[in-house]
């Protein structure tokens, strides 16, 4: 791609799900995304905008070289491990890649004078929260991660904040709620291996590509007994990253911001929405609760609007499901291995 005078933005993990959608949004906004990805879980086919550098964030020299080559003065950092269950059995790996990887990245950024960072954080930093079951969660809520994955995200936030104070970097950590959906172009979408998320699994069950869905518990203290989550369209998430890149902040400032809609949908509502979109009901049964699942995780999304001027525009549940279904019916990459994994998933 011809770069022209476009400002370069280093996007670590830009071959992954949210990273690829953000690279597209950056390109549409006039930036030149430089995707830096090890391809350990991302897809080369997802890198369609800007440049691609094959590298590992723990390799500070490779990061510094990429920053030099493209003259990037800002970094959006997605690279890391995301599977909550795996973090329980391999916590050392999560600390090594997510935390030590971020230390190494920050060192290269400091040496090269990077001025702005946007960090991919998570509602997992709140854990069960300790608030009333159906209350929305503001950024100031207690931080009590329920998994080593959540611990690593919180540790990274602390470290980035300290780096801001010490060296004048300004940074925004975006705490995502439930990312879902796909770009309507059909070029990029969600492809995790193995897939554990509700919407892709419900779609795969409806399409007959996977075993029937198991609803993890219907005896929670929620309106219909199933868990409430705040589903946010991946393109709304991508737009939040661009807003966080551009927001005016003084040198040394650190902000942590929820990215959600402020509205919860239950597992049952998702199953019904997928059935409507697919034109056939989702085969499913109700099983036991999944360990660690809080009854409700819904953002108080007011800070994102106040600080970033950001609001969701395409996160209506039917829109999310329609876009996810279009992708799942014809994924541009990731389908072969994923289909095998789906069928190989143990009954839960
Ligand atoms: N869920 C479910 N069956 C599945 C996968 C997920 O009932 O096969 C439920 C899960 O218990 C949670 C919601 O769907 O209440 C969203 O789960 P997901 O794994 O997509 O995201 P999480 O909220 O865990 O980040």
Coordinates of C-alpha atoms and ligand atoms in Angstrom, one line a residue:
X1 CA 0.0 0.0 0.0
X2 CA 1.3 3.5 -0.8
X3 CA 1.8 5.2 2.4
X4 CA 2.0 8.8 1.2
X5 CA 2.0 11.2 4.1
X6 CA -0.3 9.1 6.3
X7 CA 0.8 8.9 9.9
X8 CA 1.9 5.3 10.8
X9 CA 0.4 3.5 13.8
X10 CA 2.0 0.3 15.1
X11 CA -0.8 -2.2 15.7
X12 CA 0.5 -5.2 17.7
X13 CA -1.8 -8.2 17.3
X14 CA -3.3 -6.6 14.2
X15 CA -3.9 -9.9 12.6
X16 CA -6.4 -10.9 15.3
X17 CA -10.1 -10.3 15.5
X18 CA -10.3 -6.8 17.0
X19 CA -6.9 -5.8 15.7
X20 CA -7.8 -6.4 12.1
X21 CA -11.1 -4.4 12.4
X22 CA -9.1 -1.6 14.0
X23 CA -6.5 -1.7 11.2
X24 CA -9.3 -1.2 8.7
X25 CA -10.9 1.6 10.7
X26 CA -7.4 3.3 11.0
X27 CA -6.9 3.1 7.2
X28 CA -10.4 4.5 6.6
X29 CA -9.5 7.4 8.9
X30 CA -6.3 8.2 7.0
X31 CA -3.7 6.4 9.0
X32 CA -1.2 3.8 7.9
X33 CA -1.5 0.8 10.1
X34 CA 1.7 -1.2 10.6
X35 CA 0.5 -4.6 11.8
X36 CA 3.1 -6.3 14.1
X37 CA 2.0 -9.9 14.8
X38 CA 3.6 -13.2 15.5
X39 CA 0.7 -15.1 13.7
X40 CA 0.6 -17.5 16.7
X41 CA -3.2 -17.0 16.7
X42 CA -3.8 -14.2 14.1
X43 CA -4.3 -14.7 10.4
X44 CA -2.1 -13.3 7.7
X45 CA -5.2 -13.1 5.5
X46 CA -6.7 -10.6 8.0
X47 CA -3.9 -8.1 7.3
X48 CA -5.3 -6.2 4.3
X49 CA -4.6 -2.6 5.3
X50 CA -1.2 -0.9 5.6
X51 CA 2.0 -3.0 6.2
X52 CA 2.7 -6.3 7.9
X53 CA 5.7 -7.0 10.1
X54 CA 6.1 -10.6 11.4
X55 CA 7.4 -10.4 14.9
X56 CA 7.0 -11.1 18.6
X57 CA 6.4 -8.2 21.1
X58 CA 8.9 -9.8 23.5
X59 CA 11.6 -8.9 20.9
X60 CA 12.2 -5.3 21.8
X61 CA 14.7 -4.9 18.9
X62 CA 12.2 -6.0 16.3
X63 CA 9.6 -3.6 17.7
X64 CA 12.1 -0.8 17.7
X65 CA 13.1 -1.6 14.2
X66 CA 9.4 -1.5 13.1
X67 CA 8.9 1.8 14.8
X68 CA 12.0 3.2 13.1
X69 CA 11.1 1.9 9.7
X70 CA 7.7 3.5 9.6
X71 CA 8.3 6.4 12.0
X72 CA 5.4 5.4 14.1
X73 CA 4.7 7.7 17.1
X74 CA 1.7 5.8 18.4
X75 CA 1.0 2.2 19.3
X76 CA -2.3 0.3 19.6
X77 CA -1.4 -2.9 21.6
X78 CA -3.6 -5.9 21.1
X79 CA -1.0 -8.7 21.1
X80 CA -1.5 -11.3 23.9
X81 CA -3.2 -14.4 25.0
X82 CA -7.0 -14.2 25.6
X83 CA -8.3 -17.6 26.6
X84 CA -9.5 -17.3 30.2
X85 CA -9.6 -21.1 30.8
X86 CA -6.1 -21.6 29.5
X87 CA -4.8 -18.8 31.7
X88 CA -5.8 -20.9 34.8
X89 CA -3.7 -23.9 33.7
X90 CA -0.8 -21.9 32.1
X91 CA -0.6 -18.7 34.2
X92 CA 3.2 -18.5 33.6
X93 CA 2.7 -18.3 29.9
X94 CA 0.1 -15.6 30.3
X95 CA 2.5 -13.5 32.5
X96 CA 5.3 -14.1 30.1
X97 CA 3.5 -13.0 26.9
X98 CA 1.0 -10.5 28.2
X99 CA 3.0 -8.9 31.0
X100 CA 6.6 -9.4 30.1
X101 CA 5.7 -8.8 26.4
X102 CA 4.2 -5.5 27.4
X103 CA 7.3 -4.5 29.4
X104 CA 9.4 -5.2 26.4
X105 CA 7.1 -3.3 24.1
X106 CA 7.1 -0.3 26.5
X107 CA 10.8 -0.3 26.6
X108 CA 11.1 -0.1 22.8
X109 CA 8.4 2.6 22.8
X110 CA 10.2 4.7 25.3
X111 CA 13.5 4.4 23.4
X112 CA 11.8 5.5 20.2
X113 CA 9.8 8.4 21.7
X114 CA 6.3 7.0 21.2
X115 CA 3.8 9.5 22.4
X116 CA 0.4 7.7 22.5
X117 CA -0.6 4.2 23.4
X118 CA -4.0 2.5 23.3
X119 CA -4.1 -0.7 25.2
X120 CA -6.5 -3.6 24.8
X121 CA -7.8 -4.2 28.3
X122 CA -10.8 -6.1 29.4
X123 CA -13.9 -6.1 31.7
X124 CA -12.1 -9.1 33.2
X125 CA -10.3 -6.7 35.4
X126 CA -13.5 -6.3 37.4
X127 CA -14.0 -10.1 38.0
X128 CA -17.3 -10.6 39.8
X129 CA -17.2 -7.0 40.8
X130 CA -18.7 -7.3 44.2
X131 CA -21.6 -5.0 43.3
X132 CA -25.3 -5.7 43.0
X133 CA -25.9 -8.4 40.5
X134 CA -27.6 -6.3 37.8
X135 CA -25.9 -3.0 38.3
X136 CA -23.7 -1.5 35.5
X137 CA -20.0 -1.3 36.2
X138 CA -18.2 2.0 36.2
X139 CA -14.5 2.3 35.8
X140 CA -14.0 3.0 39.5
X141 CA -15.6 -0.3 40.6
X142 CA -13.4 -2.7 42.6
X143 CA -10.8 -4.6 40.6
X144 CA -10.9 -8.2 41.4
X145 CA -10.0 -10.3 38.4
X146 CA -11.3 -13.9 38.6
X147 CA -8.6 -15.4 36.4
X148 CA -4.9 -15.1 35.7
X149 CA -6.0 -13.6 32.3
X150 CA -7.7 -10.7 34.1
X151 CA -4.7 -10.4 36.5
X152 CA -2.4 -9.9 33.5
X153 CA -4.7 -7.2 32.0
X154 CA -4.8 -5.3 35.3
X155 CA -1.0 -5.6 35.8
X156 CA -0.5 -4.2 32.3
X157 CA -2.7 -1.2 33.1
X158 CA -0.7 -0.5 36.2
X159 CA 2.5 -0.7 34.4
X160 CA 1.4 1.5 31.5
X161 CA 0.1 4.1 34.0
X162 CA 3.5 4.1 35.8
X163 CA 5.3 4.4 32.4
X164 CA 3.0 7.4 31.5
X165 CA 3.9 9.1 34.8
X166 CA 7.6 8.4 34.5
X167 CA 8.2 9.2 30.9
X168 CA 5.4 11.4 29.6
X169 CA 3.7 8.8 27.4
X170 CA -0.1 9.3 27.3
X171 CA -2.3 6.2 27.2
X172 CA -5.8 4.9 27.1
X173 CA -6.7 1.4 28.3
X174 CA -10.0 0.3 26.8
X175 CA -11.8 -2.3 28.9
X176 CA -13.9 -4.3 26.4
X177 CA -17.0 -6.0 27.3
X178 CA -18.2 -8.8 24.9
X179 CA -16.8 -8.1 21.4
X180 CA -19.0 -9.7 18.7
X181 CA -20.0 -9.4 15.1
X182 CA -17.9 -8.9 12.0
X183 CA -17.2 -6.3 9.3
X184 CA -20.1 -6.3 6.8
X185 CA -17.6 -6.5 3.9
X186 CA -17.0 -10.2 4.7
X187 CA -13.3 -9.7 4.4
X188 CA -12.5 -10.0 8.2
X189 CA -14.3 -11.6 11.1
X190 CA -14.0 -13.6 14.3
X191 CA -11.8 -16.7 14.0
X192 CA -10.6 -18.2 17.3
X193 CA -9.1 -21.6 17.6
X194 CA -10.8 -23.2 19.5
X195 CA -14.0 -21.1 19.5
X196 CA -15.5 -20.7 22.9
X197 CA -17.7 -17.6 22.5
X198 CA -21.5 -17.7 22.6
X199 CA -22.5 -16.0 19.3
X200 CA -20.2 -18.0 17.0
X201 CA -21.0 -21.2 18.7
X202 CA -24.8 -20.5 18.6
X203 CA -24.5 -19.7 14.8
X204 CA -22.4 -22.9 14.2
X205 CA -25.1 -24.9 16.0
X206 CA -27.9 -23.3 13.9
X207 CA -26.0 -23.9 10.7
X208 CA -25.4 -27.6 11.7
X209 CA -21.7 -27.1 11.7
X210 CA -21.2 -27.9 15.4
X211 CA -22.9 -29.8 18.1
X212 CA -26.0 -28.2 19.8
X213 CA -25.2 -25.3 22.0
X214 CA -25.1 -25.8 25.8
X215 CA -26.5 -22.9 27.7
X216 CA -24.3 -22.6 30.8
X217 CA -27.0 -22.3 33.5
X218 CA -30.5 -20.9 33.6
X219 CA -30.8 -20.5 37.4
X220 CA -29.0 -17.2 37.8
X221 CA -30.6 -14.3 39.5
X222 CA -31.4 -12.5 36.3
X223 CA -34.7 -11.7 34.5
X224 CA -34.7 -15.0 32.5
X225 CA -32.3 -16.9 34.6
X226 CA -29.4 -16.9 32.0
X227 CA -26.4 -14.6 32.2
X228 CA -26.4 -11.0 31.0
X229 CA -23.6 -9.7 28.9
X230 CA -22.9 -6.4 27.2
X231 CA -22.3 -7.3 23.5
X232 CA -20.5 -4.7 21.5
X233 CA -20.0 -4.8 17.7
X234 CA -16.4 -5.1 16.8
X235 CA -16.6 -2.1 14.5
X236 CA -17.9 0.0 17.3
X237 CA -14.9 -1.3 19.3
X238 CA -12.6 -0.4 16.4
X239 CA -14.0 3.1 16.4
X240 CA -13.3 3.5 20.1
X241 CA -9.6 2.7 19.4
X242 CA -9.4 5.5 16.8
X243 CA -11.1 7.9 19.2
X244 CA -8.7 6.9 22.0
X245 CA -5.7 7.5 19.6
X246 CA -7.0 11.0 18.8
X247 CA -8.3 12.3 22.1
X248 CA -6.3 15.2 23.5
X249 CA -4.5 14.2 26.6
X250 CA -1.6 15.9 28.5
X251 CA 1.7 14.1 28.4
X252 CA 1.8 11.6 31.3
X253 CA -2.0 11.1 31.3
X254 CA -3.4 7.6 31.7
X255 CA -7.1 6.8 31.3
X256 CA -9.0 3.6 31.6
X257 CA -12.4 3.5 29.8
X258 CA -15.1 0.9 29.5
X259 CA -16.2 0.0 26.0
X260 CA -19.7 -1.4 26.1
X261 CA -23.2 -0.3 25.3
X262 CA -24.6 -0.1 28.8
X263 CA -27.3 -2.6 28.0
X264 CA -27.2 -6.3 28.8
X265 CA -28.6 -9.2 26.7
X266 CA -29.2 -12.6 28.2
X267 CA -27.9 -15.9 26.7
X268 CA -31.6 -16.7 25.9
X269 CA -32.0 -13.4 24.0
X270 CA -28.8 -14.2 22.0
X271 CA -30.1 -17.7 21.2
X272 CA -33.4 -16.3 20.0
X273 CA -31.7 -13.6 17.9
X274 CA -29.5 -16.2 16.2
X275 CA -32.6 -18.3 15.5
X276 CA -34.3 -15.3 13.9
X277 CA -31.3 -14.4 11.8
X278 CA -30.6 -18.0 10.7
X279 CA -34.3 -18.7 10.0
X280 CA -34.2 -21.8 12.1
X281 CA -34.0 -22.3 15.9
X282 CA -30.6 -22.9 17.5
X283 CA -30.4 -26.5 18.8
X284 CA -29.5 -26.2 22.4
X285 CA -29.9 -27.6 25.9
X286 CA -29.4 -26.2 29.3
X287 CA -26.3 -27.4 31.2
X288 CA -24.5 -26.6 34.3
X289 CA -23.0 -23.2 35.1
X290 CA -19.5 -22.5 33.7
X291 CA -17.1 -22.0 36.6
X292 CA -16.4 -18.3 37.2
X293 CA -19.3 -16.9 35.1
X294 CA -20.7 -13.8 36.8
X295 CA -24.5 -13.4 36.4
X296 CA -24.2 -10.0 34.8
X297 CA -21.4 -8.0 33.2
X298 CA -22.7 -4.7 31.8
X299 CA -20.7 -1.5 31.3
X300 CA -21.5 1.9 32.6
X301 CA -20.5 3.4 29.3
X302 CA -20.8 7.0 30.2
X303 CA -17.0 7.7 30.5
X304 CA -16.4 6.7 26.9
X305 CA -18.9 9.2 25.7
X306 CA -17.6 11.9 28.0
X307 CA -13.9 11.5 27.4
X308 CA -13.7 10.1 23.8
X309 CA -17.0 11.4 22.4
X310 CA -17.6 7.8 21.4
X311 CA -21.0 6.0 21.3
X312 CA -21.9 2.7 19.8
X313 CA -23.7 2.9 16.4
X314 CA -24.0 -0.7 15.2
X315 CA -24.3 -2.7 18.4
X316 CA -28.0 -3.5 18.3
X317 CA -28.1 -7.3 19.0
X318 CA -29.9 -8.2 15.7
X319 CA -27.3 -6.2 13.8
X320 CA -24.4 -7.9 15.6
X321 CA -25.9 -11.3 14.9
X322 CA -26.7 -10.6 11.3
X323 CA -23.1 -9.5 10.7
X324 CA -21.7 -12.5 12.6
X325 CA -23.9 -14.9 10.6
X326 CA -22.8 -13.5 7.3
X327 CA -19.2 -14.1 8.3
X328 CA -19.7 -17.5 9.8
X329 CA -21.6 -18.7 6.8
X330 CA -18.7 -17.9 4.6
X331 CA -15.5 -17.0 6.6
X332 CA -12.7 -15.7 4.4
X333 CA -10.1 -17.5 6.6
X334 CA -9.8 -19.7 9.6
X335 CA -12.7 -22.0 8.8
X336 CA -10.9 -25.3 8.1
X337 CA -9.1 -25.7 11.4
X338 CA -11.9 -24.1 13.3
X339 CA -14.5 -26.5 12.0
X340 CA -12.4 -29.4 13.1
X341 CA -11.9 -27.9 16.6
X342 CA -15.6 -27.2 16.9
X343 CA -16.5 -30.8 16.3
X344 CA -13.7 -31.9 18.6
X345 CA -14.8 -29.8 21.5
X346 CA -15.7 -31.9 24.5
X347 CA -19.3 -32.1 25.5
X348 CA -19.9 -29.7 28.3
Ligands
LIG1 N1 -22.2 -19.3 27.1 C1 -23.1 -20.3 27.0 N2 -22.7 -21.4 26.2 C2 -21.5 -21.4 25.5 C3 -20.7 -20.3 25.6 C4 -21.0 -19.2 26.4 O1 -24.1 -20.4 27.6 O2 -21.2 -22.4 24.8 C5 -22.6 -18.1 27.9 C6 -21.6 -17.8 29.0 O3 -21.9 -18.5 30.2 C7 -21.8 -16.3 29.2 C8 -22.2 -15.8 27.8 O4 -22.6 -17.0 27.1 O5 -22.8 -16.0 30.1 C9 -21.0 -15.2 27.0 O6 -19.9 -16.1 27.1 P1 -18.7 -15.8 26.2 O7 -17.8 -17.0 26.4 O8 -19.1 -15.5 24.8 O9 -18.0 -14.5 26.7 P2 -17.6 -14.1 28.2 O10 -18.7 -13.3 28.8 O11 -17.3 -15.4 29.0 O12 -16.4 -13.3 28.0

